[in-house]
Amino acid sequence: MINSLDALKQWKTDIIEKEKYRLELMICAGTSCISSDSDLLVEMMEKKIADNNLNAEINVVKTGCFGFCGQGPILKIEPDNVTYVRLKLKDVDAIFDKHIINGEKVYDLMYRNSDDEDPAESEAGMAFYQKQYRIALRNCGEINPERIEDYIKNDGYVALGNVLTQMSQDELITLIRDSSLRGRGGGGFPTGLKWQFTKASKSDEKYVICNADEGDPGAFMDRSILEGDPHTIIEAMVINGYAIGASNGLIYIRAEYGLATQRLFIALQQARENGFLGENIFGTDFDFDIEVKLGAGAFVCGEETALIHSMEGHRGEPSVKPPFPSEVGFRGKPSNVNNVETYANIPPIILKGSEWFKSVGTKHSKGTKVFALAGNIRNIGLVEVPMGTTFNEIIYDIGGGIPNGKDIKAVQIGGPSGGVITKEYLDTPIDYDSLQRVGAMMGSGGMIIMDEDSDMVEIAKFYLDFTQDESCGKCSPCRIGTKRMYEILDRLTQMEGTPHDLELLEQLGENIKTASLCGLGQSAPNPVLSTMKYFRNEYDDYAYRRKKTAYSIDGEKCIGCTKCKRVCPVDCIDGKVREIHVITESECIACGACFDACPVNAILKP
Amino acid sequence: MRKDVINTKDLEQHHLDSLDAYIDTLDKSRKEESLIPTLYKAQNLFGYLPHNLQWYIAQKLNLPSAHVNGVVSFYSFFSEKPLGKYTVSVCMGTACFVKGADKVLDRILKKTQTEPNEMSEDGKFTVKDVRCIGACGLAPVVTVNEKVYGNISAQQMEEIISQYQEEDND
């Protein structure tokens, strides 16, 4: 049991003293890398090490997400500071024989920023990492999330010890307020203020709630933090409990996040065993414990009142605010709800101070934001950048640009509640206010890059399909309105719409925004309204039924190689060898297989 | 009350016993909060949540069965229909969508001759479109039970489904 700051420091010293290895192999064991067999890689590597009796000098560390998911599985070797990417099981031998035994680097397995550049030995040489600044993700990829010792080595629970033994509740809340930290789950509400309100509510019982119901399609930062650094969240929640005077915490986590939940349970157990949860934490009279509540698959439960109703065993429907959860929350008691990424910022702010945190970011948006970069982009993964970084920097410097020589069309940010940013606005700095000015929002951090081939009406329809399905049904503007909007979009894309439909879409959209009960409905029309604003011509093409939906062949270029004919899944291409081929346009399903197969670019897009 | 709903004879007794034992461990003063964990347990035991099982749970927790059904039908994790031997889940997150997950889904549905969320006639497959599973680096992604297939094309997926179909015939 750790019952004082001195005991914690001594434990850290002991761990560092005891665990001295010649080499440490950090292998990513996040969901994405495990899907590419990183767990087998770990097993094979451990077996090799054991077979050669090297257990005492080589340590294999199963870490959380490195962020560079598109290059997984990733292996980092410390202290040599060498990173290998896209590993296959057969590469284990080369790395073991050459690097581990003989100390020779294996250049073939390193990352290259482009094909004609020399391989980058470490993260410092990878453009993907150069503009990143990691606060929330600081331990992801650095420690084994299933060992509390790894967290202690990186100053784990020191912030909690400092708070409990040296700070009053008000001093703590002032520190968080001074840091200007704002909620990272989408709303952007000042965190310190929320803590202050919940502290001010008088009650015999209060609750600290961590919102881990990450539901935006394409956003996975909360999951990565829980998978890669679960103790940070526990530590921050205990600190939050002390600030507002609560002794119970709850984590509401998505049912689909199996690995994150499993690691959370391990971390909770370890925290209890070592006295960071339970009674008399750090020898003070402060008690706190945390319970995990599993979600059951409903996007709207990310809304805090809906989340609370779901934890109480009801349908996850939101209720009217006020009263806010800080007054009437879980079981009718004052509750403080914060998102995972918000919590991950708390321990560093306490350790390094509010001035340090404020030195990162822009005037009104401080610190960093984690984005899940995906879609038509070279480097897919999780990136954490200072507020104020521009889209251009993320897309071209970190993301490596658009693959296959294509041009960018738009960036979708903020998920089903957000909007699109077009090419002209890519030099916009990313912070809460600048995004609002261009008609988008920060959201929880999904950032989807779309290339020139993307059909914006289809994208808008995709998001509406999502929101109308996830609408809880409590208020009619959202329940019926989003359904009608989806039907109109569906009619348009089936070439059965009329120009009048576009007016209807706009009217409905504005009405749903004004009249809906919660954030889901109020923001549901955004993807449609924002694509209508910037890509009106694409909507017109559908409304006036002049959109072409079939591929065709340029007779001047076709060499009659038959490649397109062979790949066509619906057999709608006719032609003999060395003769010009023809697509029967009425049968074409526009899958694009012929376009990809053609060696001479003779296929014309719709 | 419809007779078939309150008839729980077709529910396996040993599963009901396990469910009873689980319910006994829960805090009785908070029966509403116990509902979702109980439904998890029940779906785990029985595979899905038929109406008579929902009615049984309502009786055990002393809650209106309409409330139980309201919760079951609200959350996508709970299924009121039996699932096939293989659950094929096509990720419909945005990253997968822009990389053609809708086309992959169409091809799988055609190959298995099913509708989304309906079990195929032979009981082998249930095909679902699911929310983002967070493996965006592998988009488009399909899972068959626990196995993950990343960077998959419609063509490759058709071959994979064929393998599962053949495997079952052996």
Tab-separated table of N, CA, C and O in Angstrom, chain A residues 93 118 122 133 137 163 177 183 225 259 276 286 308 318 326 332 362 390 400 416 418 423 481 502 533 574 595 603:
chain	number	residue	atom	x	y	z
A	93	ASP	N	12.661	-13.019	-37.305
A	93	ASP	CA	14.015	-13.594	-37.367
A	93	ASP	C	15.067	-12.539	-37.687
A	93	ASP	O	16.098	-12.458	-37.033
A	118	ASP	N	15.747	8.352	-47.772
A	118	ASP	CA	16.366	7.319	-46.953
A	118	ASP	C	15.402	6.910	-45.849
A	118	ASP	O	14.569	7.699	-45.431
A	122	SER	N	14.056	6.580	-36.582
A	122	SER	CA	13.217	6.703	-35.398
A	122	SER	C	12.054	7.648	-35.680
A	122	SER	O	11.947	8.212	-36.762
A	133	TYR	N	2.470	17.077	-30.729
A	133	TYR	CA	2.856	17.434	-29.369
A	133	TYR	C	1.947	16.615	-28.465
A	133	TYR	O	0.732	16.779	-28.487
A	137	LEU	N	-1.827	11.813	-25.104
A	137	LEU	CA	-1.340	10.503	-25.556
A	137	LEU	C	0.072	10.220	-25.050
A	137	LEU	O	0.745	9.338	-25.568
A	163	VAL	N	-1.976	16.614	-5.026
A	163	VAL	CA	-3.282	17.235	-4.797
A	163	VAL	C	-3.791	16.904	-3.394
A	163	VAL	O	-4.192	17.793	-2.639
A	177	ARG	N	-9.067	25.868	-13.651
A	177	ARG	CA	-9.674	27.014	-14.344
A	177	ARG	C	-8.606	27.853	-15.036
A	177	ARG	O	-8.769	28.248	-16.194
A	183	GLY	N	-13.566	21.117	-22.471
A	183	GLY	CA	-13.970	19.724	-22.688
A	183	GLY	C	-13.631	19.245	-24.087
A	183	GLY	O	-13.890	19.936	-25.071
A	225	ILE	N	-6.686	5.858	-25.681
A	225	ILE	CA	-6.166	6.295	-24.381
A	225	ILE	C	-6.472	5.231	-23.325
A	225	ILE	O	-5.606	4.850	-22.537
A	259	LEU	N	-11.290	-4.667	-25.493
A	259	LEU	CA	-9.911	-4.611	-25.011
A	259	LEU	C	-9.742	-3.465	-24.009
A	259	LEU	O	-9.092	-3.623	-22.969
A	276	PHE	N	-4.471	3.472	-4.358
A	276	PHE	CA	-4.855	4.689	-5.079
A	276	PHE	C	-6.364	4.806	-5.208
A	276	PHE	O	-6.897	5.825	-5.614
A	286	PHE	N	-9.478	10.944	2.622
A	286	PHE	CA	-10.264	10.936	1.377
A	286	PHE	C	-10.441	9.507	0.850
A	286	PHE	O	-9.474	8.760	0.687
A	308	ILE	N	-26.557	9.363	-18.384
A	308	ILE	CA	-26.968	9.142	-16.989
A	308	ILE	C	-28.219	8.261	-16.944
A	308	ILE	O	-28.288	7.308	-16.160
A	318	PRO	N	-32.171	11.672	-23.824
A	318	PRO	CA	-31.733	12.880	-23.123
A	318	PRO	C	-32.915	13.587	-22.457
A	318	PRO	O	-34.068	13.324	-22.782
A	326	SER	N	-24.635	18.829	-13.097
A	326	SER	CA	-23.889	19.332	-11.936
A	326	SER	C	-24.836	19.633	-10.771
A	326	SER	O	-24.411	19.752	-9.634
A	332	GLY	N	-30.157	11.264	-9.245
A	332	GLY	CA	-30.678	12.550	-8.769
A	332	GLY	C	-29.668	13.398	-8.010
A	332	GLY	O	-30.010	14.444	-7.467
A	362	THR	N	-3.632	28.371	-28.943
A	362	THR	CA	-3.925	29.731	-29.399
A	362	THR	C	-4.518	30.551	-28.253
A	362	THR	O	-4.664	30.054	-27.145
A	390	THR	N	-2.772	24.104	-38.585
A	390	THR	CA	-3.711	24.236	-39.700
A	390	THR	C	-4.022	22.879	-40.319
A	390	THR	O	-3.298	21.907	-40.120
A	400	GLY	N	0.949	13.183	-44.868
A	400	GLY	CA	1.648	12.734	-46.076
A	400	GLY	C	0.857	12.945	-47.362
A	400	GLY	O	1.230	12.444	-48.411
A	416	PRO	N	-20.904	13.109	-37.302
A	416	PRO	CA	-22.271	13.329	-37.775
A	416	PRO	C	-22.835	14.680	-37.333
A	416	PRO	O	-23.883	15.091	-37.803
A	418	GLY	N	-20.849	17.462	-37.394
A	418	GLY	CA	-19.954	18.495	-37.914
A	418	GLY	C	-20.232	18.856	-39.353
A	418	GLY	O	-21.318	18.640	-39.888
A	423	LYS	N	-11.294	22.953	-49.858
A	423	LYS	CA	-9.909	23.227	-50.203
A	423	LYS	C	-9.455	24.651	-49.891
A	423	LYS	O	-8.354	24.877	-49.417
A	481	GLY	N	-38.004	14.385	-38.451
A	481	GLY	CA	-37.289	15.274	-39.365
A	481	GLY	C	-36.093	14.619	-40.034
A	481	GLY	O	-35.928	14.709	-41.253
A	502	LEU	N	-34.502	20.346	-52.828
A	502	LEU	CA	-33.376	21.044	-52.214
A	502	LEU	C	-33.864	22.119	-51.248
A	502	LEU	O	-33.303	22.303	-50.173
A	533	LYS	N	-23.952	23.972	-48.848
A	533	LYS	CA	-23.379	25.316	-48.960
A	533	LYS	C	-22.179	25.306	-49.916
A	533	LYS	O	-22.050	26.171	-50.766
A	574	ASP	N	-18.633	-5.385	-72.896
A	574	ASP	CA	-18.513	-6.265	-74.052
A	574	ASP	C	-17.313	-5.854	-74.902
A	574	ASP	O	-16.948	-4.681	-74.937
A	595	PHE	N	-12.177	0.829	-63.767
A	595	PHE	CA	-11.312	2.010	-63.749
A	595	PHE	C	-9.944	1.666	-63.174
A	595	PHE	O	-8.904	2.050	-63.697
A	603	ILE	N	-10.876	4.341	-69.158
A	603	ILE	CA	-12.205	4.321	-68.534
A	603	ILE	C	-12.541	5.730	-68.043
A	603	ILE	O	-11.720	6.373	-67.379
